[in-house]
PDB file of C-alpha atoms in Angstrom:
ATOM      1  CA  UNK A   1      64.829  -7.556 -10.715  1.00 43.00           C
ATOM      2  CA  UNK A   2      62.384  -9.936  -9.180  1.00 45.00           C
ATOM      3  CA  UNK A   3      59.334 -10.916 -11.150  1.00 51.00           C
ATOM      4  CA  UNK A   4      55.849 -10.140  -9.884  1.00 57.00           C
ATOM      5  CA  UNK A   5      55.206 -13.344  -7.979  1.00 66.00           C
ATOM      6  CA  UNK A   6      51.867 -15.154  -8.110  1.00 73.00           C
ATOM      7  CA  UNK A   7      51.360 -17.009  -4.797  1.00 77.00           C
ATOM      8  CA  UNK A   8      48.299 -18.949  -5.989  1.00 81.00           C
ATOM      9  CA  UNK A   9      50.166 -20.986  -8.613  1.00 82.00           C
ATOM     10  CA  UNK A  10      49.650 -24.765  -8.299  1.00 87.00           C
ATOM     11  CA  UNK A  11      51.614 -26.274  -5.456  1.00 88.00           C
ATOM     12  CA  UNK A  12      55.259 -27.072  -6.120  1.00 91.00           C
ATOM     13  CA  UNK A  13      57.980 -27.222  -3.515  1.00 93.00           C
ATOM     14  CA  UNK A  14      55.984 -24.578  -1.663  1.00 93.00           C
ATOM     15  CA  UNK A  15      52.263 -24.462  -1.069  1.00 93.00           C
ATOM     16  CA  UNK A  16      50.253 -21.287  -1.796  1.00 91.00           C
ATOM     17  CA  UNK A  17      50.151 -20.720   1.985  1.00 92.00           C
ATOM     18  CA  UNK A  18      53.947 -20.958   2.168  1.00 92.00           C
ATOM     19  CA  UNK A  19      54.297 -18.375  -0.621  1.00 90.00           C
ATOM     20  CA  UNK A  20      51.850 -16.002   1.012  1.00 89.00           C
ATOM     21  CA  UNK A  21      53.821 -16.226   4.253  1.00 87.00           C
ATOM     22  CA  UNK A  22      57.153 -15.525   2.506  1.00 86.00           C
ATOM     23  CA  UNK A  23      55.607 -12.596   0.609  1.00 80.00           C
ATOM     24  CA  UNK A  24      54.359 -11.065   3.852  1.00 80.00           C
ATOM     25  CA  UNK A  25      50.711 -11.602   2.936  1.00 82.00           C
ATOM     26  CA  UNK A  26      49.913 -13.660   6.047  1.00 84.00           C
ATOM     27  CA  UNK A  27      49.514 -12.249   9.534  1.00 82.00           C
ATOM     28  CA  UNK A  28      50.728 -14.609  12.252  1.00 83.00           C
ATOM     29  CA  UNK A  29      48.946 -14.113  15.570  1.00 82.00           C
ATOM     30  CA  UNK A  30      51.599 -15.916  17.600  1.00 88.00           C
ATOM     31  CA  UNK A  31      55.377 -16.253  17.414  1.00 90.00           C
ATOM     32  CA  UNK A  32      54.994 -20.043  17.562  1.00 92.00           C
ATOM     33  CA  UNK A  33      52.859 -19.972  14.405  1.00 91.00           C
ATOM     34  CA  UNK A  34      55.657 -18.046  12.663  1.00 90.00           C
ATOM     35  CA  UNK A  35      58.254 -20.586  13.794  1.00 92.00           C
ATOM     36  CA  UNK A  36      56.039 -23.462  12.663  1.00 93.00           C
ATOM     37  CA  UNK A  37      55.638 -21.929   9.187  1.00 93.00           C
ATOM     38  CA  UNK A  38      59.385 -21.404   8.842  1.00 94.00           C
ATOM     39  CA  UNK A  39      60.143 -24.946  10.027  1.00 96.00           C
ATOM     40  CA  UNK A  40      57.611 -26.355   7.542  1.00 95.00           C
ATOM     41  CA  UNK A  41      59.227 -24.425   4.700  1.00 95.00           C
ATOM     42  CA  UNK A  42      62.732 -25.542   5.688  1.00 96.00           C
ATOM     43  CA  UNK A  43      61.597 -29.165   5.749  1.00 96.00           C
ATOM     44  CA  UNK A  44      59.907 -28.930   2.340  1.00 96.00           C
ATOM     45  CA  UNK A  45      62.930 -27.268   0.757  1.00 96.00           C
ATOM     46  CA  UNK A  46      65.264 -29.905   2.223  1.00 96.00           C
ATOM     47  CA  UNK A  47      63.149 -32.805   0.975  1.00 96.00           C
ATOM     48  CA  UNK A  48      62.744 -31.179  -2.450  1.00 96.00           C
ATOM     49  CA  UNK A  49      66.521 -30.926  -2.822  1.00 95.00           C
ATOM     50  CA  UNK A  50      66.862 -34.614  -1.932  1.00 95.00           C
ATOM     51  CA  UNK A  51      64.172 -35.444  -4.516  1.00 96.00           C
ATOM     52  CA  UNK A  52      66.381 -34.079  -7.309  1.00 94.00           C
ATOM     53  CA  UNK A  53      68.634 -37.105  -6.857  1.00 93.00           C
ATOM     54  CA  UNK A  54      65.605 -39.293  -7.551  1.00 95.00           C
ATOM     55  CA  UNK A  55      64.653 -37.215 -10.595  1.00 94.00           C
ATOM     56  CA  UNK A  56      68.084 -37.374 -12.200  1.00 91.00           C
ATOM     57  CA  UNK A  57      68.204 -41.135 -11.712  1.00 90.00           C
ATOM     58  CA  UNK A  58      64.671 -42.120 -12.663  1.00 94.00           C
ATOM     59  CA  UNK A  59      62.766 -39.441 -14.637  1.00 94.00           C
ATOM     60  CA  UNK A  60      62.743 -40.327 -18.318  1.00 93.00           C
ATOM     61  CA  UNK A  61      64.638 -38.141 -20.742  1.00 91.00           C
ATOM     62  CA  UNK A  62      61.497 -37.223 -22.682  1.00 93.00           C
ATOM     63  CA  UNK A  63      59.869 -35.917 -19.508  1.00 96.00           C
ATOM     64  CA  UNK A  64      62.913 -33.855 -18.593  1.00 94.00           C
ATOM     65  CA  UNK A  65      63.009 -32.365 -22.097  1.00 93.00           C
ATOM     66  CA  UNK A  66      59.314 -31.468 -21.957  1.00 95.00           C
ATOM     67  CA  UNK A  67      59.783 -29.691 -18.633  1.00 95.00           C
ATOM     68  CA  UNK A  68      62.449 -27.424 -20.088  1.00 94.00           C
ATOM     69  CA  UNK A  69      61.054 -27.001 -23.604  1.00 93.00           C
ATOM     70  CA  UNK A  70      57.702 -25.854 -22.238  1.00 91.00           C
ATOM     71  CA  UNK A  71      59.098 -24.100 -19.188  1.00 90.00           C
ATOM     72  CA  UNK A  72      61.470 -21.826 -21.075  1.00 87.00           C
ATOM     73  CA  UNK A  73      58.476 -20.179 -22.749  1.00 87.00           C
ATOM     74  CA  UNK A  74      57.543 -18.839 -19.301  1.00 85.00           C
ATOM     75  CA  UNK A  75      59.731 -16.009 -17.897  1.00 80.00           C
ATOM     76  CA  UNK A  76      58.882 -17.197 -14.380  1.00 83.00           C
ATOM     77  CA  UNK A  77      60.543 -20.534 -15.147  1.00 88.00           C
ATOM     78  CA  UNK A  78      63.768 -18.825 -16.197  1.00 85.00           C
ATOM     79  CA  UNK A  79      63.710 -16.691 -13.064  1.00 83.00           C
ATOM     80  CA  UNK A  80      63.185 -19.898 -11.109  1.00 88.00           C
ATOM     81  CA  UNK A  81      66.256 -21.526 -12.650  1.00 91.00           C
ATOM     82  CA  UNK A  82      68.371 -18.524 -11.716  1.00 86.00           C
ATOM     83  CA  UNK A  83      66.892 -18.516  -8.230  1.00 87.00           C
ATOM     84  CA  UNK A  84      67.532 -22.243  -7.782  1.00 93.00           C
ATOM     85  CA  UNK A  85      71.228 -21.870  -8.604  1.00 92.00           C
ATOM     86  CA  UNK A  86      71.597 -18.656  -6.585  1.00 89.00           C
ATOM     87  CA  UNK A  87      69.918 -20.286  -3.573  1.00 91.00           C
ATOM     88  CA  UNK A  88      72.329 -23.223  -3.796  1.00 93.00           C
ATOM     89  CA  UNK A  89      75.376 -20.998  -4.261  1.00 90.00           C
ATOM     90  CA  UNK A  90      74.432 -18.763  -1.330  1.00 88.00           C
ATOM     91  CA  UNK A  91      73.559 -21.667   0.967  1.00 91.00           C
ATOM     92  CA  UNK A  92      76.883 -23.390   0.303  1.00 91.00           C
ATOM     93  CA  UNK A  93      78.841 -20.149   0.678  1.00 88.00           C
ATOM     94  CA  UNK A  94      77.203 -19.409   4.026  1.00 87.00           C
ATOM     95  CA  UNK A  95      77.994 -22.974   5.146  1.00 90.00           C
ATOM     96  CA  UNK A  96      81.653 -22.678   4.198  1.00 89.00           C
ATOM     97  CA  UNK A  97      81.513 -25.084   1.246  1.00 89.00           C
ATOM     98  CA  UNK A  98      82.845 -24.215  -2.203  1.00 88.00           C
ATOM     99  CA  UNK A  99      80.129 -24.229  -4.893  1.00 90.00           C
ATOM    100  CA  UNK A 100      82.507 -26.137  -7.160  1.00 89.00           C
ATOM    101  CA  UNK A 101      82.340 -29.021  -4.661  1.00 89.00           C
ATOM    102  CA  UNK A 102      78.858 -29.824  -5.996  1.00 92.00           C
ATOM    103  CA  UNK A 103      78.990 -28.071  -9.356  1.00 92.00           C
ATOM    104  CA  UNK A 104      81.968 -30.102 -10.612  1.00 92.00           C
ATOM    105  CA  UNK A 105      80.457 -33.561  -9.989  1.00 92.00           C
ATOM    106  CA  UNK A 106      77.043 -32.372 -11.241  1.00 93.00           C
ATOM    107  CA  UNK A 107      78.357 -31.134 -14.590  1.00 93.00           C
ATOM    108  CA  UNK A 108      80.666 -34.122 -14.986  1.00 93.00           C
ATOM    109  CA  UNK A 109      77.862 -36.643 -14.472  1.00 91.00           C
ATOM    110  CA  UNK A 110      75.496 -34.669 -16.695  1.00 91.00           C
ATOM    111  CA  UNK A 111      78.033 -34.469 -19.553  1.00 92.00           C
ATOM    112  CA  UNK A 112      78.838 -38.175 -19.229  1.00 92.00           C
ATOM    113  CA  UNK A 113      75.141 -39.090 -19.299  1.00 88.00           C
ATOM    114  CA  UNK A 114      74.448 -36.736 -22.223  1.00 88.00           C
ATOM    115  CA  UNK A 115      77.331 -38.213 -24.219  1.00 91.00           C
ATOM    116  CA  UNK A 116      76.288 -41.768 -23.485  1.00 88.00           C
ATOM    117  CA  UNK A 117      72.571 -41.261 -24.203  1.00 82.00           C
ATOM    118  CA  UNK A 118      72.720 -38.779 -27.051  1.00 78.00           C
ATOM    119  CA  UNK A 119      76.054 -39.441 -28.738  1.00 82.00           C
ATOM    120  CA  UNK A 120      76.855 -43.025 -27.840  1.00 86.00           C
ATOM    121  CA  UNK A 121      80.277 -41.897 -26.653  1.00 89.00           C
ATOM    122  CA  UNK A 122      82.383 -41.356 -23.570  1.00 91.00           C
ATOM    123  CA  UNK A 123      83.897 -38.021 -22.587  1.00 90.00           C
ATOM    124  CA  UNK A 124      86.504 -36.556 -20.286  1.00 92.00           C
ATOM    125  CA  UNK A 125      85.172 -33.552 -18.393  1.00 91.00           C
ATOM    126  CA  UNK A 126      87.155 -30.785 -16.732  1.00 91.00           C
ATOM    127  CA  UNK A 127      85.168 -28.232 -14.724  1.00 89.00           C
ATOM    128  CA  UNK A 128      86.855 -24.998 -13.721  1.00 88.00           C
ATOM    129  CA  UNK A 129      84.756 -22.399 -11.896  1.00 84.00           C
ATOM    130  CA  UNK A 130      86.405 -19.007 -11.569  1.00 84.00           C
ATOM    131  CA  UNK A 131      84.437 -16.422  -9.595  1.00 81.00           C
ATOM    132  CA  UNK A 132      85.899 -12.967  -9.065  1.00 76.00           C
ATOM    133  CA  UNK A 133      84.171 -10.740  -6.527  1.00 70.00           C
ATOM    134  CA  UNK A 134      85.117  -7.079  -6.270  1.00 64.00           C
ATOM    135  CA  UNK A 135      83.580  -5.314  -3.319  1.00 59.00           C
ATOM    136  CA  UNK A 136      82.026  -1.996  -4.221  1.00 58.00           C
ATOM    137  CA  UNK A 137      79.747   0.253  -2.203  1.00 62.00           C
ATOM    138  CA  UNK A 138      78.103  -0.830   1.013  1.00 74.00           C
ATOM    139  CA  UNK A 139      74.371  -1.447   0.624  1.00 75.00           C
ATOM    140  CA  UNK A 140      73.655   1.329   3.126  1.00 81.00           C
ATOM    141  CA  UNK A 141      75.472   3.753   0.822  1.00 86.00           C
ATOM    142  CA  UNK A 142      73.405   2.692  -2.199  1.00 85.00           C
ATOM    143  CA  UNK A 143      70.212   2.967  -0.146  1.00 86.00           C
ATOM    144  CA  UNK A 144      71.231   6.462   0.926  1.00 89.00           C
ATOM    145  CA  UNK A 145      71.759   7.453  -2.718  1.00 89.00           C
ATOM    146  CA  UNK A 146      68.310   6.117  -3.566  1.00 90.00           C
ATOM    147  CA  UNK A 147      66.767   8.106  -0.723  1.00 89.00           C
ATOM    148  CA  UNK A 148      68.593  11.212  -1.962  1.00 91.00           C
ATOM    149  CA  UNK A 149      67.000  10.757  -5.388  1.00 90.00           C
ATOM    150  CA  UNK A 150      70.279   9.870  -7.104  1.00 91.00           C
ATOM    151  CA  UNK A 151      70.431   7.425 -10.003  1.00 92.00           C
ATOM    152  CA  UNK A 152      71.772   3.937  -9.264  1.00 90.00           C
ATOM    153  CA  UNK A 153      72.787   1.111 -11.551  1.00 88.00           C
ATOM    154  CA  UNK A 154      70.323  -1.770 -12.067  1.00 87.00           C
ATOM    155  CA  UNK A 155      72.583  -4.264 -10.267  1.00 84.00           C
ATOM    156  CA  UNK A 156      72.939  -1.860  -7.316  1.00 86.00           C
ATOM    157  CA  UNK A 157      69.164  -1.540  -7.085  1.00 87.00           C
ATOM    158  CA  UNK A 158      68.766  -5.319  -7.207  1.00 82.00           C
ATOM    159  CA  UNK A 159      71.366  -5.759  -4.460  1.00 80.00           C
ATOM    160  CA  UNK A 160      69.548  -3.336  -2.181  1.00 82.00           C
ATOM    161  CA  UNK A 161      66.230  -5.076  -2.805  1.00 80.00           C
ATOM    162  CA  UNK A 162      67.777  -8.459  -2.040  1.00 75.00           C
ATOM    163  CA  UNK A 163      69.344  -7.112   1.149  1.00 70.00           C
ATOM    164  CA  UNK A 164      66.552  -4.926   2.517  1.00 65.00           C
ATOM    165  CA  UNK A 165      63.498  -4.181   0.395  1.00 66.00           C
ATOM    166  CA  UNK A 166      62.034  -2.181   3.319  1.00 76.00           C
ATOM    167  CA  UNK A 167      63.960   0.762   1.887  1.00 82.00           C
ATOM    168  CA  UNK A 168      61.080   1.111  -0.606  1.00 82.00           C
ATOM    169  CA  UNK A 169      58.893   2.349   2.251  1.00 84.00           C
ATOM    170  CA  UNK A 170      61.166   5.395   2.467  1.00 87.00           C
ATOM    171  CA  UNK A 171      61.191   6.192  -1.239  1.00 88.00           C
ATOM    172  CA  UNK A 172      58.875   8.239  -3.438  1.00 90.00           C
ATOM    173  CA  UNK A 173      60.622   7.128  -6.619  1.00 92.00           C
ATOM    174  CA  UNK A 174      63.590   5.179  -7.973  1.00 93.00           C
ATOM    175  CA  UNK A 175      65.929   6.540 -10.659  1.00 93.00           C
ATOM    176  CA  UNK A 176      67.938   3.998 -12.625  1.00 92.00           C
ATOM    177  CA  UNK A 177      70.999   4.632 -14.775  1.00 91.00           C
ATOM    178  CA  UNK A 178      70.484   2.167 -17.622  1.00 88.00           C
ATOM    179  CA  UNK A 179      73.895   2.940 -19.147  1.00 85.00           C
ATOM    180  CA  UNK A 180      75.334   0.580 -16.507  1.00 71.00           C
ATOM    181  CA  UNK A 181      73.703  -2.486 -18.097  1.00 66.00           C
ATOM    182  CA  UNK A 182      71.009  -4.889 -16.932  1.00 59.00           C
ATOM    183  CA  UNK A 183      72.885  -8.171 -16.495  1.00 53.00           C
ATOM    184  CA  UNK A 184      72.040  -9.360 -20.003  1.00 55.00           C
ATOM    185  CA  UNK A 185      68.339  -8.503 -19.959  1.00 63.00           C
ATOM    186  CA  UNK A 186      66.826  -6.221 -22.581  1.00 73.00           C
ATOM    187  CA  UNK A 187      66.678  -2.672 -21.180  1.00 80.00           C
ATOM    188  CA  UNK A 188      63.010  -2.122 -21.964  1.00 83.00           C
ATOM    189  CA  UNK A 189      61.999  -5.497 -20.542  1.00 79.00           C
ATOM    190  CA  UNK A 190      63.964  -4.804 -17.364  1.00 82.00           C
ATOM    191  CA  UNK A 191      62.421  -1.352 -16.931  1.00 87.00           C
ATOM    192  CA  UNK A 192      58.913  -2.708 -17.453  1.00 85.00           C
ATOM    193  CA  UNK A 193      59.517  -5.423 -14.844  1.00 82.00           C
ATOM    194  CA  UNK A 194      60.805  -2.875 -12.343  1.00 86.00           C
ATOM    195  CA  UNK A 195      57.774  -0.716 -13.082  1.00 86.00           C
ATOM    196  CA  UNK A 196      55.443  -3.649 -12.436  1.00 83.00           C
ATOM    197  CA  UNK A 197      57.305  -4.404  -9.213  1.00 81.00           C
ATOM    198  CA  UNK A 198      57.068  -0.801  -7.991  1.00 87.00           C
ATOM    199  CA  UNK A 199      53.500  -0.414  -9.235  1.00 86.00           C
ATOM    200  CA  UNK A 200      54.018   2.559 -11.586  1.00 87.00           C
ATOM    201  CA  UNK A 201      54.741   3.319 -15.225  1.00 90.00           C
ATOM    202  CA  UNK A 202      58.385   4.172 -15.988  1.00 91.00           C
ATOM    203  CA  UNK A 203      59.234   7.724 -17.078  1.00 92.00           C
ATOM    204  CA  UNK A 204      62.313   8.060 -19.273  1.00 93.00           C
ATOM    205  CA  UNK A 205      64.207  11.274 -18.432  1.00 92.00           C
ATOM    206  CA  UNK A 206      66.728  10.831 -21.258  1.00 90.00           C
ATOM    207  CA  UNK A 207      68.333   7.962 -23.187  1.00 86.00           C
ATOM    208  CA  UNK A 208      69.869   6.450 -20.053  1.00 88.00           C
ATOM    209  CA  UNK A 209      67.916   7.631 -17.014  1.00 91.00           C
ATOM    210  CA  UNK A 210      64.498   6.300 -16.087  1.00 92.00           C
ATOM    211  CA  UNK A 211      62.408   7.361 -13.104  1.00 93.00           C
ATOM    212  CA  UNK A 212      59.769   5.085 -11.576  1.00 93.00           C
ATOM    213  CA  UNK A 213      57.448   6.169  -8.779  1.00 92.00           C
ATOM    214  CA  UNK A 214      57.018   3.828  -5.830  1.00 90.00           C
ATOM    215  CA  UNK A 215      53.330   3.076  -5.322  1.00 83.00           C
ATOM    216  CA  UNK A 216      52.462   3.232  -1.637  1.00 71.00           C
TER     217      UNK A 216
END
């Protein structure tokens, strides 16, 4: 489940104005203004990705460690790490390139640098990425179950939100079957995050089912 995003955080890859546009908080009077905003975001994302090559080559180890030691205390940072990798994976997949094409060299160089800097040693690295995808229900089918008031698994709900969160406009409430698991997240934490996202307090119906109203 997505975190409740704060658009007015200090500028990073995106400016507060960029975030407000992506979150649908900005009204564009003209189609050209919309295209300009999207082009600006694409350019900033592209240049930020290129900047990572500079960071890995020049940023001192102590600075990198501080970024992660302090960042991991913030749930938003962890969500950001997941989002960064998912964005890369999806972009490569859509472009016809295997994720392992970049993941393999990245891990190899990182392990070699870690061994040299931290252990004073050399290493041989073998990266093997095995991804198994089993197609289940179509998103339209899951959305229809939601609209019918049926319980869906957390990962099904997340998939629908990622594909078309406009379905929320057609819902009075969401019922989740927590017996299906929450992708490693604590059940209560997950439910509270979904509640914050939907704008209502969760109501547990039994040990596994939780109902959350959709604030309109």
